[in-house]
Tab-separated table of N, CA and C in Angstrom:
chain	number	residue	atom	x	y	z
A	182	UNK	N	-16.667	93.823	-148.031
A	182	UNK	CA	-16.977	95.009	-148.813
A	182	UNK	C	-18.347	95.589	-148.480
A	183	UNK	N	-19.189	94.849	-147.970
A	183	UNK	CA	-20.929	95.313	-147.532
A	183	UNK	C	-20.703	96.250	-146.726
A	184	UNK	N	-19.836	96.254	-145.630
A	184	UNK	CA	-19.610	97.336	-144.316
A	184	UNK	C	-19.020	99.197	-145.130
A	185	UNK	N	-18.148	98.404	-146.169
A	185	UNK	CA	-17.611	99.867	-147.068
A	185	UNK	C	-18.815	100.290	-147.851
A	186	UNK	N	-19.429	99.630	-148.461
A	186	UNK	CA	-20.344	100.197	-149.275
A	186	UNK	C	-21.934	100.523	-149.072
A	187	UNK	N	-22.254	100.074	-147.828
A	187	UNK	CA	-23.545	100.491	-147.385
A	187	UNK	C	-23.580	101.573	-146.143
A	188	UNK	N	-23.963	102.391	-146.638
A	188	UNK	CA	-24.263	103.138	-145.205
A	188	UNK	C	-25.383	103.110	-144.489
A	189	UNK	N	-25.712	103.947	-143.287
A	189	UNK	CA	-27.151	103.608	-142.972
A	189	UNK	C	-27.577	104.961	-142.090
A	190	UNK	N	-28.418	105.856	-142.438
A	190	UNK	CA	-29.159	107.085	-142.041
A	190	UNK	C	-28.984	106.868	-140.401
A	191	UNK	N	-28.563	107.971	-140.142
A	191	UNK	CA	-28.291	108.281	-138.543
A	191	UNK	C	-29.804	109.306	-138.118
A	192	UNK	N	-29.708	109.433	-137.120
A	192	UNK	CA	-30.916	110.243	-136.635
A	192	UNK	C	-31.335	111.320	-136.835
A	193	UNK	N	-30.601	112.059	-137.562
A	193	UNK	CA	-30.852	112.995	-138.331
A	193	UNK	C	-31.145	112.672	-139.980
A	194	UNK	N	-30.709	111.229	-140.504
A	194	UNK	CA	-31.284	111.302	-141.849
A	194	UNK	C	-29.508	111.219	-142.239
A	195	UNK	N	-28.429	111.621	-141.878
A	195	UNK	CA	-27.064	111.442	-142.751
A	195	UNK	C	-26.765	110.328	-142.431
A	196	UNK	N	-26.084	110.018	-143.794
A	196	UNK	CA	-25.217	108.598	-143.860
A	196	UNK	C	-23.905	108.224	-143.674
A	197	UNK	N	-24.289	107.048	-142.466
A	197	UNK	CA	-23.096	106.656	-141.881
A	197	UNK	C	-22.686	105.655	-141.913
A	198	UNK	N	-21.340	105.371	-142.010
A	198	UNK	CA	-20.747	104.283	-142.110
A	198	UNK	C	-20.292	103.499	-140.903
A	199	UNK	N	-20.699	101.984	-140.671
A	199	UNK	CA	-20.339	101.177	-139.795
A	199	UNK	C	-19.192	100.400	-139.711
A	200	UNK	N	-18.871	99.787	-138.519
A	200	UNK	CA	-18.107	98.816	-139.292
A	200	UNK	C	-18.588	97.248	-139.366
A	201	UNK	N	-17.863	96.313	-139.699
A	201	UNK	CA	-18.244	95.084	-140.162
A	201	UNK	C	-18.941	94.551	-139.207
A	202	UNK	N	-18.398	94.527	-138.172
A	202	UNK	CA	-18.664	94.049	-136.686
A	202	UNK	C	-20.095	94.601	-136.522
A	203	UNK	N	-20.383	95.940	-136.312
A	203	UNK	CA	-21.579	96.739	-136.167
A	203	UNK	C	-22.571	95.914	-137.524
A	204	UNK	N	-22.611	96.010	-138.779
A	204	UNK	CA	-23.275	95.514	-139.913
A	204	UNK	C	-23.953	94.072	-139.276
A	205	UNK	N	-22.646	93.292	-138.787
A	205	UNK	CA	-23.155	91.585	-138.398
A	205	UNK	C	-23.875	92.159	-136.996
A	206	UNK	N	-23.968	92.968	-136.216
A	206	UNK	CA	-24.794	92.619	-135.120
A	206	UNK	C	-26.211	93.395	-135.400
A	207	UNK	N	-26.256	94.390	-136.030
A	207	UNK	CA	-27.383	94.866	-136.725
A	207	UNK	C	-28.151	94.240	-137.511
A	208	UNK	N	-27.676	93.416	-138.203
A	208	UNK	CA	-28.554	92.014	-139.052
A	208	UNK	C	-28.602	90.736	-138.170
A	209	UNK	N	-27.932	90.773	-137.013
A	209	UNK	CA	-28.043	89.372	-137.119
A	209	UNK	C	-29.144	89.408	-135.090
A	210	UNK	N	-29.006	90.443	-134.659
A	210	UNK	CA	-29.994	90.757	-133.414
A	210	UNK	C	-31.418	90.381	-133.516
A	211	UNK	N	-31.958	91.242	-134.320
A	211	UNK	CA	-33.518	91.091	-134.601
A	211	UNK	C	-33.927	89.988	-135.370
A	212	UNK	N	-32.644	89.098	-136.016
A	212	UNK	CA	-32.944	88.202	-136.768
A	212	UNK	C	-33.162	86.922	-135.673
A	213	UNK	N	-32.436	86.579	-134.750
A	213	UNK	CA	-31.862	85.725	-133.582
A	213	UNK	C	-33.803	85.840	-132.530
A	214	UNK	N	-33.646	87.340	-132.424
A	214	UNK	CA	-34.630	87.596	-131.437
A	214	UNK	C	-36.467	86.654	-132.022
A	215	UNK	N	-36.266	86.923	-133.356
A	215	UNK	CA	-37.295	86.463	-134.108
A	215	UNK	C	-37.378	84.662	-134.539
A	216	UNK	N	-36.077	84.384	-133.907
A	216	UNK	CA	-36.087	82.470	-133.954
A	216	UNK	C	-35.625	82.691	-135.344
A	217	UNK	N	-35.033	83.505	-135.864
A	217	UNK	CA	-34.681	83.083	-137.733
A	217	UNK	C	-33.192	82.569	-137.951
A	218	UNK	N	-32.544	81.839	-138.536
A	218	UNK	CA	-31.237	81.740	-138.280
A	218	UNK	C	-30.184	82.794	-138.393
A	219	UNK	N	-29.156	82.784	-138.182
A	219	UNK	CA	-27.962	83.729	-138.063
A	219	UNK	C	-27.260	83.640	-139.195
A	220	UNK	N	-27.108	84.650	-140.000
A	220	UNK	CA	-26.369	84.681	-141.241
A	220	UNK	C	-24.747	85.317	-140.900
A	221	UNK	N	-23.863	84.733	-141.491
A	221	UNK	CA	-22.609	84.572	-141.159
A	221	UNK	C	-21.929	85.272	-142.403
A	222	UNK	N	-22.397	85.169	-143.297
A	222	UNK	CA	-21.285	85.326	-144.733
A	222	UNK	C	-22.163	86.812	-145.274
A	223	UNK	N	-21.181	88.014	-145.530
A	223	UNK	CA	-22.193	89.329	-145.879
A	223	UNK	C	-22.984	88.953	-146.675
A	224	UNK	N	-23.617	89.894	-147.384
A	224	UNK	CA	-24.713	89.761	-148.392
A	224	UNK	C	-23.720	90.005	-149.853
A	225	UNK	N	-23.923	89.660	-151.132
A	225	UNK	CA	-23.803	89.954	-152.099
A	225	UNK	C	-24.058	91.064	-152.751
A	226	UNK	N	-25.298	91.803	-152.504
A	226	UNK	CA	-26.003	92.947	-152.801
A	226	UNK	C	-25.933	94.116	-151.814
A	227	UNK	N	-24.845	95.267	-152.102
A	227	UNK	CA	-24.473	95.977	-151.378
A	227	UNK	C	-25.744	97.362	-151.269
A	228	UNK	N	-26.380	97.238	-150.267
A	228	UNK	CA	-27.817	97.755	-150.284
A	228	UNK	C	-28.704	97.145	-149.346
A	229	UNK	N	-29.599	98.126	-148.737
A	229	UNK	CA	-30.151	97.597	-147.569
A	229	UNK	C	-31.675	97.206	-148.077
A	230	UNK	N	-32.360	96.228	-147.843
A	230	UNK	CA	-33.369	95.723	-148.836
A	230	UNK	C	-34.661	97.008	-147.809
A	231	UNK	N	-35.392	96.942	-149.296
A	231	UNK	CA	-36.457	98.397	-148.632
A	231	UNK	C	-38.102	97.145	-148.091
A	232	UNK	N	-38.566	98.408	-147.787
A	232	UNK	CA	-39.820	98.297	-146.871
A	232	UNK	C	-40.765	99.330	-147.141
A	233	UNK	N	-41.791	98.267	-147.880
A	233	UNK	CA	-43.097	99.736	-147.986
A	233	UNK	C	-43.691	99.668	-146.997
A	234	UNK	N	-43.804	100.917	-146.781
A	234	UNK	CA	-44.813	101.362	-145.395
A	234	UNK	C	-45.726	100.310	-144.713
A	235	UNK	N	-45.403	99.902	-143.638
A	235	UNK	CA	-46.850	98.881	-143.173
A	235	UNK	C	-47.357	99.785	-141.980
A	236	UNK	N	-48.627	99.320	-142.115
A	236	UNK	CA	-49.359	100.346	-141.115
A	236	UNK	C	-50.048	99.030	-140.251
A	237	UNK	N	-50.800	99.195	-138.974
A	237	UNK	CA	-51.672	98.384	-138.033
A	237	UNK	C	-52.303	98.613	-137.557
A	238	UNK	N	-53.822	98.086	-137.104
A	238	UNK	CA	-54.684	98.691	-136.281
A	238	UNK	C	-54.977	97.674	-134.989
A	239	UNK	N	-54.791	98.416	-133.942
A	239	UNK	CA	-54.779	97.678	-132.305
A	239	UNK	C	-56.190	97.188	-132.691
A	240	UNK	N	-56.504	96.231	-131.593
A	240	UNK	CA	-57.673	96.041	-131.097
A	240	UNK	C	-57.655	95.285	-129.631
A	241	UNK	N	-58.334	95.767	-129.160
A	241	UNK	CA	-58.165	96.287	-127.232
A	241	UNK	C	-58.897	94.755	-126.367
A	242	UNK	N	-60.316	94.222	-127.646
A	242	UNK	CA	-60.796	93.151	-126.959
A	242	UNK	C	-59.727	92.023	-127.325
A	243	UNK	N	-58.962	91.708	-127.836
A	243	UNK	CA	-58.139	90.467	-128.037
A	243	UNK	C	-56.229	90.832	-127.997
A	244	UNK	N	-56.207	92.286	-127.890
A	244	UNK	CA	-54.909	92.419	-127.850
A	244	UNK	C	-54.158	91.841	-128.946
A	245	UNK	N	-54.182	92.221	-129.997
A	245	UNK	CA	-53.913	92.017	-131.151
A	245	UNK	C	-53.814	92.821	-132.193
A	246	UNK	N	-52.995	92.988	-133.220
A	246	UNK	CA	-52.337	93.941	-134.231
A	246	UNK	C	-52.453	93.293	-135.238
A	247	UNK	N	-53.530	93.955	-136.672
A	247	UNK	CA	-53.964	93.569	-137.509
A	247	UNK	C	-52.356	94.486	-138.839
A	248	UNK	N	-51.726	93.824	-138.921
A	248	UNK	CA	-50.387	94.435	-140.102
A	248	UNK	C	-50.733	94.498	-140.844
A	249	UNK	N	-51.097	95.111	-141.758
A	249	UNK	CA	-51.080	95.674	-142.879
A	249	UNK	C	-49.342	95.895	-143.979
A	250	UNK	N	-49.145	94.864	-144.976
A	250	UNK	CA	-47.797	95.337	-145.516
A	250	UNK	C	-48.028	95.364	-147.117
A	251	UNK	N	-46.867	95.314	-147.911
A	251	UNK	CA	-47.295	95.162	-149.182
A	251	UNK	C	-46.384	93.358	-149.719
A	252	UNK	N	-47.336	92.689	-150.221
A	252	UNK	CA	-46.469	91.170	-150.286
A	252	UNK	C	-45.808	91.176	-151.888
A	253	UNK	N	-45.231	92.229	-152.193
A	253	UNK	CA	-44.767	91.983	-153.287
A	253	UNK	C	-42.934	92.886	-152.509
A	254	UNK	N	-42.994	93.014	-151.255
A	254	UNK	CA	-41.601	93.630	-151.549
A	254	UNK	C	-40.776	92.326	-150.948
A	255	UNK	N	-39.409	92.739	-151.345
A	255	UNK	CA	-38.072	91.670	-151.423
A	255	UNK	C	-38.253	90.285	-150.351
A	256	UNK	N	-38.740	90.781	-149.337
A	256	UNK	CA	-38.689	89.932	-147.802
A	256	UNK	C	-39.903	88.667	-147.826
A	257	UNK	N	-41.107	89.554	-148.872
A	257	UNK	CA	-42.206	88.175	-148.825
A	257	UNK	C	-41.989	87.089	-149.520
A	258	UNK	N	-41.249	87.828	-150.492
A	258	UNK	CA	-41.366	86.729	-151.890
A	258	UNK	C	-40.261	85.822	-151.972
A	259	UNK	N	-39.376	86.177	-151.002
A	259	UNK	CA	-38.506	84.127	-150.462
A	259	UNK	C	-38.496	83.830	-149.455
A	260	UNK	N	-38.519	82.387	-149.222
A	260	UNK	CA	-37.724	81.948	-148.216
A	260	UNK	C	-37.067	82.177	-147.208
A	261	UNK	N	-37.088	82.838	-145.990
A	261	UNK	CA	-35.888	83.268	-144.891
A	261	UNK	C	-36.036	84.876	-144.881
A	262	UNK	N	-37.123	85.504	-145.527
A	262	UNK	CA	-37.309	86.157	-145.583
A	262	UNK	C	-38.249	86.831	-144.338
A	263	UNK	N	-38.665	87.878	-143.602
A	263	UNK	CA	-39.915	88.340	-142.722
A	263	UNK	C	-39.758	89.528	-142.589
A	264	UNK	N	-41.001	89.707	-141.881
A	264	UNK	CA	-41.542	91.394	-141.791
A	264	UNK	C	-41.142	90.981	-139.783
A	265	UNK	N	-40.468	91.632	-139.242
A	265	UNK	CA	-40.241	91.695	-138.126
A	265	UNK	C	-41.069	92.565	-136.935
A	266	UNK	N	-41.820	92.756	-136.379
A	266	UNK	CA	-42.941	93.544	-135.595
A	266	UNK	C	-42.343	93.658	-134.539
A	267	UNK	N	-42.385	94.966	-133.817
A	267	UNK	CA	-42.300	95.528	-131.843
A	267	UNK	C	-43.218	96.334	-131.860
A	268	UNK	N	-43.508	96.532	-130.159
A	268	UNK	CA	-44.382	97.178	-130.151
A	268	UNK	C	-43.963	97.729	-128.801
A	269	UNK	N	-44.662	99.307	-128.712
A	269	UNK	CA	-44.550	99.439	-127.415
A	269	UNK	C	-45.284	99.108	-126.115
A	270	UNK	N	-45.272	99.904	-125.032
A	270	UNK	CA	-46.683	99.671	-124.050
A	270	UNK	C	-47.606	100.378	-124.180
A	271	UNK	N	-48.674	100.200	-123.883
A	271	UNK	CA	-49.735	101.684	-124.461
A	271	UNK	C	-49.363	102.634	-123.562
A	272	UNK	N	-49.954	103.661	-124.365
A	272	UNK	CA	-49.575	104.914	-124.018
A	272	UNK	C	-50.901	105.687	-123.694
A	273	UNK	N	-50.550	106.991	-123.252
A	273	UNK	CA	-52.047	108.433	-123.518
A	273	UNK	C	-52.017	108.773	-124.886
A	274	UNK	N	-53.608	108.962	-125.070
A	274	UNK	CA	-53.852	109.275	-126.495
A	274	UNK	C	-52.544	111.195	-126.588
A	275	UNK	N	-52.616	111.667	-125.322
A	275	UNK	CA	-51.258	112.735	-125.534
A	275	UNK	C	-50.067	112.512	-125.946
A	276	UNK	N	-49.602	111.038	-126.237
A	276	UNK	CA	-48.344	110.731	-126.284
A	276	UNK	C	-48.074	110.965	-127.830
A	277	UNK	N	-47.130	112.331	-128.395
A	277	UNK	CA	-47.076	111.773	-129.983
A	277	UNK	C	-46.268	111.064	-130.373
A	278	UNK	N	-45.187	110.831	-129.711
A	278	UNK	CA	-44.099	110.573	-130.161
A	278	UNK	C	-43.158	109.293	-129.114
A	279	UNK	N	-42.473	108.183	-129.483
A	279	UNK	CA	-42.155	107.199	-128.869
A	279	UNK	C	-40.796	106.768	-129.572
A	280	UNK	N	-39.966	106.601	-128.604
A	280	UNK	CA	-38.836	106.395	-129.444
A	280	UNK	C	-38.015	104.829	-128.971
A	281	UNK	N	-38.620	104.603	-127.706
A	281	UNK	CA	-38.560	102.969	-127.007
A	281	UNK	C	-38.378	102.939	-125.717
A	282	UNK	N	-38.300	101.610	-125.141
A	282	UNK	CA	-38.032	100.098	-126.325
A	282	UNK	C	-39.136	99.546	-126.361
A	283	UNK	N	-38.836	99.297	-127.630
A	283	UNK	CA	-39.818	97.910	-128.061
A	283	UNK	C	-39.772	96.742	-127.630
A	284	UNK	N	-40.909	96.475	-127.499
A	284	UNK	CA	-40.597	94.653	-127.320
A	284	UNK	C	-40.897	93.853	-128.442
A	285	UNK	N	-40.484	92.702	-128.704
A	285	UNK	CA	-40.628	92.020	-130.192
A	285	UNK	C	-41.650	91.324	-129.492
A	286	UNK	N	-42.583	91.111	-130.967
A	286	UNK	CA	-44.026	90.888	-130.659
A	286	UNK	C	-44.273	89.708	-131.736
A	287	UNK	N	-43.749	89.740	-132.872
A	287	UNK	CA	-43.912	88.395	-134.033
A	287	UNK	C	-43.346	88.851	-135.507
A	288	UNK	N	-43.554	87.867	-135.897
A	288	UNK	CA	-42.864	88.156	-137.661
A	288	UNK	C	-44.051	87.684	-138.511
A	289	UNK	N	-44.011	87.918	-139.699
A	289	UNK	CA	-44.391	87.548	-140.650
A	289	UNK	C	-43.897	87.316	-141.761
A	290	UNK	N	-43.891	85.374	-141.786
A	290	UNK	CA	-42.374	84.889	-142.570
A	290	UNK	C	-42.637	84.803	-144.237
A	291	UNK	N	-41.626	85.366	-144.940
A	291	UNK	CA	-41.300	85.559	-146.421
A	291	UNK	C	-41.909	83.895	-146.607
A	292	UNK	N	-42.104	83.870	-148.236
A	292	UNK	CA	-42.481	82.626	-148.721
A	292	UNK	C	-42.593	82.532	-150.246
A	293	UNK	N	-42.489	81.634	-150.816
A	293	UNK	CA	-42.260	81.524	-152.354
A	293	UNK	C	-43.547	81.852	-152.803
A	294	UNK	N	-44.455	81.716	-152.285
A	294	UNK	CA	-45.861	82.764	-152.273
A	294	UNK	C	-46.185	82.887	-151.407
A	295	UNK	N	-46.225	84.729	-151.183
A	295	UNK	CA	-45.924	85.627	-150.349
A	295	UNK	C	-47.272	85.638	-149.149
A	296	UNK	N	-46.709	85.658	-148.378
A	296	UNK	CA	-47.959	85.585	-147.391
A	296	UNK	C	-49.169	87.010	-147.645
A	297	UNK	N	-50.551	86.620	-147.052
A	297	UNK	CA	-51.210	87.713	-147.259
A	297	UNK	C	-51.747	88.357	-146.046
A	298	UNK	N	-52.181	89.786	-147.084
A	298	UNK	CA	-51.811	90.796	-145.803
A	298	UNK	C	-53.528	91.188	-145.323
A	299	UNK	N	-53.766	91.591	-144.459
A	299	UNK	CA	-53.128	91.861	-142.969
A	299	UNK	C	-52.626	90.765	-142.339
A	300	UNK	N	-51.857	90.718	-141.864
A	300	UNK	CA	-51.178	89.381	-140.262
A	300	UNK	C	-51.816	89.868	-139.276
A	301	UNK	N	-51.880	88.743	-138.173
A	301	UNK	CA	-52.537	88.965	-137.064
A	301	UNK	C	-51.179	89.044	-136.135
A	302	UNK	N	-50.843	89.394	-135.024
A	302	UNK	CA	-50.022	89.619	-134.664
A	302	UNK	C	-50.208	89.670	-132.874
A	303	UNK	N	-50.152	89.058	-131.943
A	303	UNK	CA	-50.491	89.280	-130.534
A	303	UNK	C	-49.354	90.335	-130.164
A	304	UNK	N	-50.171	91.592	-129.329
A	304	UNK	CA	-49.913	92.260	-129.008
A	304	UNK	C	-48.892	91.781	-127.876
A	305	UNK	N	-47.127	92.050	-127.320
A	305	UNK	CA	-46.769	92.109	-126.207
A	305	UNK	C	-47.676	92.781	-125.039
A	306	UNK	N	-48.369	93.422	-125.030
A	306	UNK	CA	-49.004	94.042	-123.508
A	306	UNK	C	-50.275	94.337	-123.710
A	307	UNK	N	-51.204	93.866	-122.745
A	307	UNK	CA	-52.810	94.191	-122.815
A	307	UNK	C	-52.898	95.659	-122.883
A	308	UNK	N	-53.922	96.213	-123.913
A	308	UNK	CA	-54.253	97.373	-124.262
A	308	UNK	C	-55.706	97.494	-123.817
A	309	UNK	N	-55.715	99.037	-123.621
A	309	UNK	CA	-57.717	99.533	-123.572
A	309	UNK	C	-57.957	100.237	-124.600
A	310	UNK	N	-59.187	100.146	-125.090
A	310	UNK	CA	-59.791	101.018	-125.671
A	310	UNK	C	-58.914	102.228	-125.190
A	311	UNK	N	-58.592	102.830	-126.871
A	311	UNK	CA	-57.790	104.617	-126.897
A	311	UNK	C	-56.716	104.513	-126.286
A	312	UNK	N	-55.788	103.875	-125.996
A	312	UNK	CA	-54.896	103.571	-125.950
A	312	UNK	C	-53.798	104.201	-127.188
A	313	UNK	N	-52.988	104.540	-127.266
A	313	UNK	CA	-52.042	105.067	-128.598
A	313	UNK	C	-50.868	103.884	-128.317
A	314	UNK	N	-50.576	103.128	-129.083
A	314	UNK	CA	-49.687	101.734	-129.355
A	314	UNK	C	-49.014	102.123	-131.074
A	315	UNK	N	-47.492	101.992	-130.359
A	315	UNK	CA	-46.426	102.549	-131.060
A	315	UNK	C	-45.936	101.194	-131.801
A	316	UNK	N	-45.446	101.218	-133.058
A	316	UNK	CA	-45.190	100.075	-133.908
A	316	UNK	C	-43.984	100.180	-134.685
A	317	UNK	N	-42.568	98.905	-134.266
A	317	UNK	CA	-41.659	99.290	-134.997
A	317	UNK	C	-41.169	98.393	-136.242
A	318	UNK	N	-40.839	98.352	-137.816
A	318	UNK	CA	-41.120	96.937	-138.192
A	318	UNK	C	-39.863	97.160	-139.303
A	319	UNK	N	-39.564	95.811	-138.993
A	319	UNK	CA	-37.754	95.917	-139.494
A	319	UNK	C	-38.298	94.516	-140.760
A	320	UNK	N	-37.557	94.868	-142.124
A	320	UNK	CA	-37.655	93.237	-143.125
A	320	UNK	C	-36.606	92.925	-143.196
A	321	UNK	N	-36.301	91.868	-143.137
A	321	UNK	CA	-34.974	91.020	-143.023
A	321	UNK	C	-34.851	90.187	-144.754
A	322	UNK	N	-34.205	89.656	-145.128
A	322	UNK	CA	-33.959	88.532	-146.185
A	322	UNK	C	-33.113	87.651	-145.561
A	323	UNK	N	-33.196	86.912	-146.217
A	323	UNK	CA	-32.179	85.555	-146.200
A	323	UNK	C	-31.149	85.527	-146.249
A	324	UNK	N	-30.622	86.855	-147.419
A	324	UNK	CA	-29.077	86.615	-147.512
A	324	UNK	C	-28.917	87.937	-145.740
A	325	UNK	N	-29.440	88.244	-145.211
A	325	UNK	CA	-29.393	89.223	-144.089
A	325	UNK	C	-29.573	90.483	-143.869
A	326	UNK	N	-30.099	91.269	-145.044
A	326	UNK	CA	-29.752	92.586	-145.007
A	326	UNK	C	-31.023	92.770	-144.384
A	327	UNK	N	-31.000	93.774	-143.909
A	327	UNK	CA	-32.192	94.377	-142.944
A	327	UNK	C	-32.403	95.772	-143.322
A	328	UNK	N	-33.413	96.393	-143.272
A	328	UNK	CA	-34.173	97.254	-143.336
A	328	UNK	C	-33.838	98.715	-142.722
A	329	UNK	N	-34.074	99.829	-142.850
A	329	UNK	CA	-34.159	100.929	-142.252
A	329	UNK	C	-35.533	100.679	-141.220
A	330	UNK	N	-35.901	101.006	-140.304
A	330	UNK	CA	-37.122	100.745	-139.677
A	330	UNK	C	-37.676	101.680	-140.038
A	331	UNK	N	-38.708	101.215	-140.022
A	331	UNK	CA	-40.139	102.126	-140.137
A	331	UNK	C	-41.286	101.789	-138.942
A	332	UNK	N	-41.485	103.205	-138.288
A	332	UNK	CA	-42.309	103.531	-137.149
A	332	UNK	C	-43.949	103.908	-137.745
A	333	UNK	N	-44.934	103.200	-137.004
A	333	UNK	CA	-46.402	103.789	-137.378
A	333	UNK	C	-47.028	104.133	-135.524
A	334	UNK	N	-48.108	104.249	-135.348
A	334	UNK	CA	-48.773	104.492	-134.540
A	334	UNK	C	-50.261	104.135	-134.847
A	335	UNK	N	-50.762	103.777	-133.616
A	335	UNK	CA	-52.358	103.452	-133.699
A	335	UNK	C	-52.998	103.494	-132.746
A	336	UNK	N	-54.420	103.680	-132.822
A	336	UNK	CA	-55.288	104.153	-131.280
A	336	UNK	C	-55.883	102.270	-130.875
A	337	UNK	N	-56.073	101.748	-129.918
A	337	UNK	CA	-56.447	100.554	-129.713
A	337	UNK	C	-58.042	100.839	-129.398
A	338	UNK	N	-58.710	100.126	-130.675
A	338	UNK	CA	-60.245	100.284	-130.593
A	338	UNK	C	-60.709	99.033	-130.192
A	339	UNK	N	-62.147	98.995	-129.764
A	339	UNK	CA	-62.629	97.692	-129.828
A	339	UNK	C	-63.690	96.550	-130.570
């Protein structure tokens, strides 16, 4: 019933319906890629668990991404839970816009008390100073549901 009753914003923002098959490889990809286990049985809660805005700031001498999230939403506060991180390659400070691929870069795992924020995060690819580094960050839960992504951007200072 999760595949009938959840839809999920297409690229324009309308909602579309998947099928079951599509639902399990959409939850269970980024979950696999991140070392988290593979959830098999849908979720109970027909609804895609949300994500407040996390934002990051590069830094160019250690190649590293300071996350910024909020530890009170669904993903921190259990178990099997994470904030999932990609990133792109740097870019020109001209670049506005990035649409991929990402490479997965680290998580930051849910916990019965919630981890705190900022995470440190090693950057996939050495950055310079002014650099523009594109950020994509998916939350997962336990029972599997995953997130709409949410995209930020940042200049790599030093």
């Amino acid at each position: 019933y999760y595949a009938e009753w959840v839809l999920i914003p297409n690229a324009l923002g309308d909602p579309v319906k998947l099928t079951p098959l599509n639902h399990y490889i959409r939850a269970n990809v980024p979950r696999l890629q991140a070392g988290l286990t593979r959830v098999d049985t849908a979720p109970a809660i027909f609804d895609l668990t949300l994500l407040s805005n996390p934002s990051f700031t590069a830094d160019a001498t250690t190649d590293e991404a300071d996350v910024a999230f909020t530890n009170t939403d669904e993903w921190a506060t259990a178990v099997g839970g994470a904030l999932l991180c990609f990133f792109s390659r740097p870019a020109s400070q001209t670049i506005q816009y990035f649409k991929g691929p990402y490479r997965y870069a680290g998580l930051v795992a849910g916990a019965v008390v919630p981890p705190t924020s900022p995470a440190t995060i090693a950057l996939p690819f050495p950055v310079v100073t002014s650099h523009r580094i594109f950020g994509k960050f998916l939350a997962t839960t336990a029972d599997g549901r995953l997130s709409a992504p949410f995209r930020a951007q940042a200049n790599a200072a030093a």
